[in-house]
Coordinates of C-alpha atoms in Angstrom, one line a residue:
X1 CA -10.6 11.5 -4.7
X2 CA -7.7 9.6 -6.3
X3 CA -6.5 10.1 -9.8
X4 CA -7.7 6.6 -10.6
X5 CA -11.2 7.5 -9.3
X6 CA -11.3 10.6 -11.4
X7 CA -10.3 8.6 -14.5
X8 CA -13.0 6.0 -13.9
X9 CA -15.6 8.7 -13.5
X10 CA -14.4 10.5 -16.6
X11 CA -14.5 7.3 -18.7
X12 CA -18.0 6.5 -17.4
X13 CA -19.3 10.0 -18.2
X14 CA -17.8 9.8 -21.7
X15 CA -19.5 6.4 -22.3
X16 CA -22.8 7.7 -21.1
X17 CA -22.6 10.8 -23.3
X18 CA -21.5 8.8 -26.4
X19 CA -24.3 6.3 -25.9
X20 CA -27.0 9.1 -25.6
X21 CA -27.9 8.1 -22.0
X22 CA -29.6 11.0 -20.1
X23 CA -28.9 10.7 -16.4
X24 CA -32.0 11.0 -14.2
X25 CA -30.5 10.3 -10.8
X26 CA -27.2 9.4 -9.2
X27 CA -26.8 8.0 -5.7
X28 CA -23.3 8.3 -4.1
X29 CA -22.4 6.4 -1.0
X30 CA -19.2 6.8 0.9
X31 CA -17.6 4.1 3.1
X32 CA -14.7 3.7 5.4
X33 CA -12.7 1.1 7.2
X34 CA -13.4 0.4 10.9
X35 CA -10.2 2.1 12.2
X36 CA -11.0 5.1 14.3
X37 CA -14.1 6.3 16.0
X38 CA -17.6 5.8 14.5
X39 CA -18.1 9.6 14.5
X40 CA -14.9 10.3 12.6
X41 CA -15.6 7.5 10.1
X42 CA -19.2 8.7 9.5
X43 CA -17.9 12.3 8.8
X44 CA -15.2 10.8 6.5
X45 CA -17.7 8.7 4.6
X46 CA -19.9 11.7 4.0
X47 CA -16.9 13.8 2.9
X48 CA -15.9 11.0 0.4
X49 CA -19.4 11.0 -1.1
X50 CA -19.5 14.8 -1.3
X51 CA -16.1 14.9 -3.0
X52 CA -17.4 12.7 -5.8
X53 CA -20.6 14.8 -6.0
X54 CA -18.5 18.0 -6.3
X55 CA -16.4 16.4 -9.0
X56 CA -19.5 15.3 -11.0
X57 CA -21.0 18.8 -10.8
X58 CA -17.7 20.3 -12.0
X59 CA -18.0 17.9 -15.0
X60 CA -21.4 19.3 -15.8
X61 CA -23.7 16.8 -14.1
X62 CA -26.7 18.7 -12.6
X63 CA -26.5 18.9 -8.8
X64 CA -30.2 18.4 -8.4
X65 CA -30.1 14.7 -9.6
X66 CA -27.3 13.7 -7.2
X67 CA -27.9 12.3 -3.7
X68 CA -25.1 11.6 -1.3
X69 CA -24.9 9.5 1.8
X70 CA -22.1 8.3 4.2
X71 CA -22.3 4.9 5.8
X72 CA -19.1 4.9 7.7
X73 CA -17.8 1.3 8.4
X74 CA -21.3 -0.3 8.4
X75 CA -20.8 -2.3 5.1
X76 CA -17.3 -3.7 5.2
X77 CA -16.0 -5.7 2.3
X78 CA -13.1 -7.0 4.4
X79 CA -13.3 -7.6 8.1
X80 CA -10.5 -8.0 10.7
X81 CA -11.3 -11.7 10.7
X82 CA -10.8 -11.8 6.9
X83 CA -7.4 -10.1 7.4
X84 CA -6.4 -12.5 10.1
X85 CA -7.3 -15.5 8.0
X86 CA -5.2 -14.1 5.2
X87 CA -2.3 -13.5 7.6
X88 CA -2.5 -9.7 7.0
X89 CA -3.4 -8.5 10.5
X90 CA 0.1 -9.0 12.1
X91 CA 0.6 -5.3 12.7
X92 CA -1.2 -2.0 12.2
X93 CA 0.4 -1.2 8.8
X94 CA -0.6 -4.6 7.4
X95 CA -4.1 -4.3 8.8
X96 CA -4.5 -0.8 7.2
X97 CA -3.4 -2.2 3.9
X98 CA -5.8 -5.2 4.2
X99 CA -8.7 -2.8 4.9
X100 CA -8.1 -0.9 1.7
X101 CA -11.2 -2.3 -0.1
X102 CA -13.4 -0.8 2.6
X103 CA -12.3 2.8 1.8
X104 CA -14.5 3.4 -1.2
X105 CA -17.4 5.3 -2.8
X106 CA -20.2 3.4 -4.5
X107 CA -22.0 5.2 -7.3
X108 CA -25.3 4.1 -8.8
X109 CA -26.9 6.0 -11.7
X110 CA -30.3 5.7 -13.4
X111 CA -31.0 7.1 -16.8
X112 CA -32.8 6.8 -20.0
X113 CA -32.0 6.8 -23.7
X114 CA -32.0 10.3 -24.9
X115 CA -34.1 11.2 -27.9

């Protein structure tokens, strides 16, 4: 997990705590770019989701409300065609940089106002 990712999670948890929201469930989905084998990317996407889960648990979020999933490169935000259209697929380094939005973790949380 990147320092920026940790900061975003910390800020969100602080906002939830200050607003009195009690978390009921959290879904964490890891994603990858399409570079590499499908098997490798699947494992990597699961590892990304689990890394976020572990961080949340370390911050006091109950593990039993967290579900993780890895989807590998199945839900790309940027395709090779997109990169080519932007002129960013000229070499491997440029393509890797263009694919950056695909390397992510999506987090969805459900909660209720505490009382």
